[in-house]
Short mmCIF file of C-alpha atoms and ligand atoms in Angstrom, two decimals:
data_model
loop_
_atom_site.label_atom_id
_atom_site.label_comp_id
_atom_site.label_asym_id
_atom_site.label_seq_id
_atom_site.Cartn_x
_atom_site.Cartn_y
_atom_site.Cartn_z
CA MET A 1 0.00 0.00 0.00
CA ALA A 2 1.45 3.38 -0.99
CA LYS A 3 2.02 5.88 1.76
CA LYS A 4 1.66 9.61 1.31
CA SER A 5 2.38 12.53 3.64
CA VAL A 6 2.48 16.21 2.82
CA SER A 7 3.83 19.06 4.92
CA ALA A 8 1.97 22.36 5.07
CA LYS A 9 3.15 24.82 2.46
CA SER A 10 4.79 27.85 4.05
CA PRO A 11 3.64 31.32 3.00
CA ALA A 12 7.12 31.94 1.56
CA ALA A 13 6.90 28.91 -0.72
CA GLN A 14 3.33 29.77 -1.70
CA ALA A 15 4.35 33.31 -2.54
CA LYS A 16 7.19 32.11 -4.76
CA GLY A 17 5.04 29.36 -6.24
CA VAL A 18 7.74 26.80 -5.44
CA LYS A 19 6.56 23.28 -6.20
CA PRO A 20 7.18 20.53 -3.62
CA VAL A 21 10.23 18.32 -3.59
CA TYR A 22 9.20 14.70 -4.09
CA VAL A 23 10.87 12.31 -1.63
CA LEU A 24 10.50 8.82 -3.10
CA ASN A 25 11.38 5.67 -1.17
CA GLY A 26 11.40 2.20 -2.67
CA PRO A 27 10.79 -1.37 -1.61
CA ASN A 28 11.06 -2.51 2.00
CA LEU A 29 11.97 0.93 3.29
CA ASN A 30 8.54 0.96 4.99
CA LEU A 31 10.09 -1.58 7.40
CA LEU A 32 13.05 0.59 8.36
CA GLY A 33 13.93 0.54 12.04
CA LEU A 34 12.47 -2.93 12.53
CA ARG A 35 15.41 -5.07 11.31
CA GLU A 36 19.16 -4.78 10.60
CA PRO A 37 19.74 -1.69 12.81
CA GLU A 38 23.51 -2.26 12.44
CA ILE A 39 23.14 -1.35 8.74
CA TYR A 40 20.20 1.06 8.62
CA GLY A 41 19.97 2.41 12.18
CA ARG A 42 16.84 2.55 14.28
CA THR A 43 15.06 5.40 12.53
CA SER A 44 11.72 4.51 10.97
CA LEU A 45 10.50 5.75 7.59
CA ALA A 46 7.91 7.87 9.42
CA ASP A 47 10.78 9.51 11.35
CA ILE A 48 12.66 10.22 8.10
CA GLU A 49 9.56 11.75 6.56
CA LYS A 50 9.05 13.97 9.62
CA LEU A 51 12.71 15.02 9.49
CA VAL A 52 12.62 15.93 5.79
CA THR A 53 9.24 17.62 6.10
CA ALA A 54 10.48 19.82 8.97
CA HIS A 55 13.74 20.56 7.12
CA ALA A 56 11.78 21.58 4.04
CA LYS A 57 9.32 23.70 6.00
CA ALA A 58 12.17 25.59 7.71
CA ARG A 59 13.43 26.46 4.22
CA GLY A 60 10.06 27.61 2.93
CA ILE A 61 9.36 24.62 0.72
CA THR A 62 7.12 21.55 0.84
CA ALA A 63 8.17 17.89 0.87
CA LEU A 64 5.85 15.28 -0.60
CA CYS A 65 6.94 11.93 0.85
CA LEU A 66 5.93 8.73 -0.94
CA GLN A 67 6.91 5.09 -0.50
CA SER A 68 6.10 2.09 -2.63
CA ASN A 69 7.12 -1.53 -2.93
CA HIS A 70 6.09 -1.43 -6.61
CA GLU A 71 8.44 -0.40 -9.41
CA GLY A 72 5.65 0.91 -11.67
CA GLU A 73 4.26 3.14 -8.94
CA LEU A 74 7.69 4.72 -8.46
CA VAL A 75 7.91 5.25 -12.24
CA THR A 76 4.48 6.93 -12.21
CA TRP A 77 5.52 9.30 -9.41
CA ILE A 78 8.76 10.20 -11.23
CA GLN A 79 6.70 10.99 -14.34
CA GLU A 80 4.30 13.07 -12.25
CA ALA A 81 7.26 14.97 -10.77
CA ARG A 82 8.08 16.34 -14.25
CA SER A 83 5.20 18.78 -13.96
CA MET A 84 4.40 18.76 -10.23
CA ALA A 85 7.76 18.97 -8.44
CA SER A 86 10.74 21.26 -8.19
CA GLY A 87 13.10 18.35 -7.44
CA VAL A 88 13.24 14.67 -6.57
CA ILE A 89 15.02 12.82 -3.78
CA ILE A 90 15.03 9.11 -4.51
CA ASN A 91 16.09 6.07 -2.54
CA ALA A 92 14.98 3.37 -4.97
CA ALA A 93 16.34 0.74 -2.53
CA ALA A 94 16.85 -2.64 -4.30
CA TYR A 95 15.40 -1.23 -7.55
CA SER A 96 18.47 1.02 -7.73
CA HIS A 97 20.44 -2.06 -8.70
CA THR A 98 17.92 -3.56 -11.14
CA SER A 99 15.54 -1.05 -12.67
CA VAL A 100 15.95 0.21 -16.22
CA ALA A 101 12.38 1.57 -15.95
CA ILE A 102 13.32 3.88 -13.06
CA HIS A 103 16.51 4.87 -14.92
CA ASP A 104 14.49 5.79 -18.02
CA ALA A 105 11.88 7.76 -16.04
CA LEU A 106 14.58 9.75 -14.20
CA ALA A 107 16.39 10.45 -17.48
CA MET A 108 13.29 12.31 -18.67
CA LEU A 109 13.31 14.76 -15.72
CA ASP A 110 14.50 18.29 -16.27
CA ILE A 111 14.43 19.14 -12.56
CA PRO A 112 17.27 18.18 -10.16
CA ALA A 113 17.17 14.69 -8.70
CA VAL A 114 19.44 13.30 -5.98
CA GLU A 115 19.91 9.60 -5.16
CA VAL A 116 20.17 8.68 -1.48
CA HIS A 117 21.24 5.45 0.18
CA ILE A 118 21.23 5.20 3.95
CA SER A 119 24.01 2.60 3.98
CA ASN A 120 27.36 2.76 2.21
CA VAL A 121 26.53 0.41 -0.63
CA TYR A 122 30.23 0.22 -1.63
CA LYS A 123 31.09 -1.46 1.68
CA ARG A 124 28.46 -4.11 1.06
CA GLU A 125 27.83 -6.93 -1.44
CA GLU A 126 29.09 -6.36 -4.97
CA PHE A 127 25.56 -6.47 -6.43
CA ARG A 128 24.87 -3.20 -4.60
CA HIS A 129 27.83 -1.41 -6.22
CA TYR A 130 26.03 -0.65 -9.48
CA SER A 131 23.04 1.69 -9.56
CA PHE A 132 20.84 2.32 -12.60
CA VAL A 133 19.87 5.58 -10.90
CA SER A 134 23.30 7.21 -10.44
CA SER A 135 23.98 8.06 -14.09
CA VAL A 136 20.72 10.03 -14.48
CA VAL A 137 20.69 12.14 -11.29
CA LYS A 138 22.55 15.26 -10.27
CA GLY A 139 24.34 13.56 -7.39
CA VAL A 140 24.49 10.59 -5.06
CA ILE A 141 24.66 10.53 -1.25
CA CYS A 142 25.34 7.20 0.41
CA GLY A 143 26.50 5.93 3.75
CA LEU A 144 25.56 9.02 5.77
CA GLY A 145 22.45 7.49 7.30
CA VAL A 146 19.18 9.38 7.34
CA GLN A 147 21.05 12.69 7.21
CA GLY A 148 21.47 11.92 3.51
CA TYR A 149 17.87 12.98 2.91
CA THR A 150 18.30 16.47 4.40
CA LEU A 151 21.62 16.92 2.60
CA ALA A 152 19.88 15.97 -0.64
CA LEU A 153 17.14 18.52 0.02
CA ASP A 154 19.74 21.25 0.56
CA ALA A 155 21.49 20.25 -2.67
CA ILE A 156 18.21 20.53 -4.58
CA LEU A 157 17.42 23.90 -3.01
CA ALA A 158 20.89 25.19 -3.90
CA ASP A 159 20.36 24.02 -7.46
CA ILE A 160 16.93 25.55 -7.95
CA SER A 161 18.03 28.84 -6.33
CA LYS A 162 20.80 29.31 -8.92
O1 CA2 B 201 21.15 1.88 1.95
C1 CA2 B 201 20.07 2.06 1.37
O2 CA2 B 201 19.37 3.05 1.59
C2 CA2 B 201 19.56 1.03 0.39
O3 CA2 B 201 18.92 1.72 -0.68
C3 CA2 B 201 18.55 0.17 1.13
C4 CA2 B 201 18.01 -0.99 0.30
C5 CA2 B 201 19.14 -1.79 -0.34
O4 CA2 B 201 18.59 -2.75 -1.21
C6 CA2 B 201 20.09 -0.90 -1.10
O5 CA2 B 201 21.14 -1.70 -1.60
C7 CA2 B 201 20.67 0.18 -0.20
C8 CA2 B 201 17.22 -1.97 1.16
C9 CA2 B 201 16.12 -1.40 1.97
C10 CA2 B 201 15.65 -2.47 2.88
O6 CA2 B 201 15.07 -1.90 3.98
C11 CA2 B 201 15.06 -2.57 5.15
C12 CA2 B 201 14.08 -2.28 6.01
C13 CA2 B 201 14.04 -2.89 7.24
C14 CA2 B 201 14.99 -3.79 7.58
C15 CA2 B 201 15.97 -4.10 6.70
C16 CA2 B 201 16.02 -3.49 5.48
#
């Protein structure tokens, strides 16, 4: 089941007409905090969404947080972001390492997108070392835990403020 949460739009963002930043999380990330805390920490996805939402609000922008276990749903949201978002933060989770469909959808964006991984995928199994996402986003943040999401938001804001 897809999960959606939206922070209130600040007057500043409304005045500037700034579109939300989409924060897309992929398969199994809805279970964060429940297993493998040595890799992913103890923070839940709801905690991450609260963190990013508050970070966005403090900067006068809105975060639209979405999670899905389904590749096609993530593709649909990336397509939607083309007209509805000012940037995209994406942790495609396992689909990062498998999905040509997500690669193709991201390649069609003309807004900044940043890939986030909570863990350092390069310290892990070799199958996690290649990402179909990395070549079609502005930048990649991995291994910095949940802070990666707020760093990604700041990178998008810096880019759209240019
Ligand atoms: O480090 C990341 O953020 C990952 O994108 C997480 C994915 C993994 O497939 C990528 O290689 C790296 C896995 C998410 C699984 O989420 C869990 C949730 C609860 C307990 C364990 C894993």
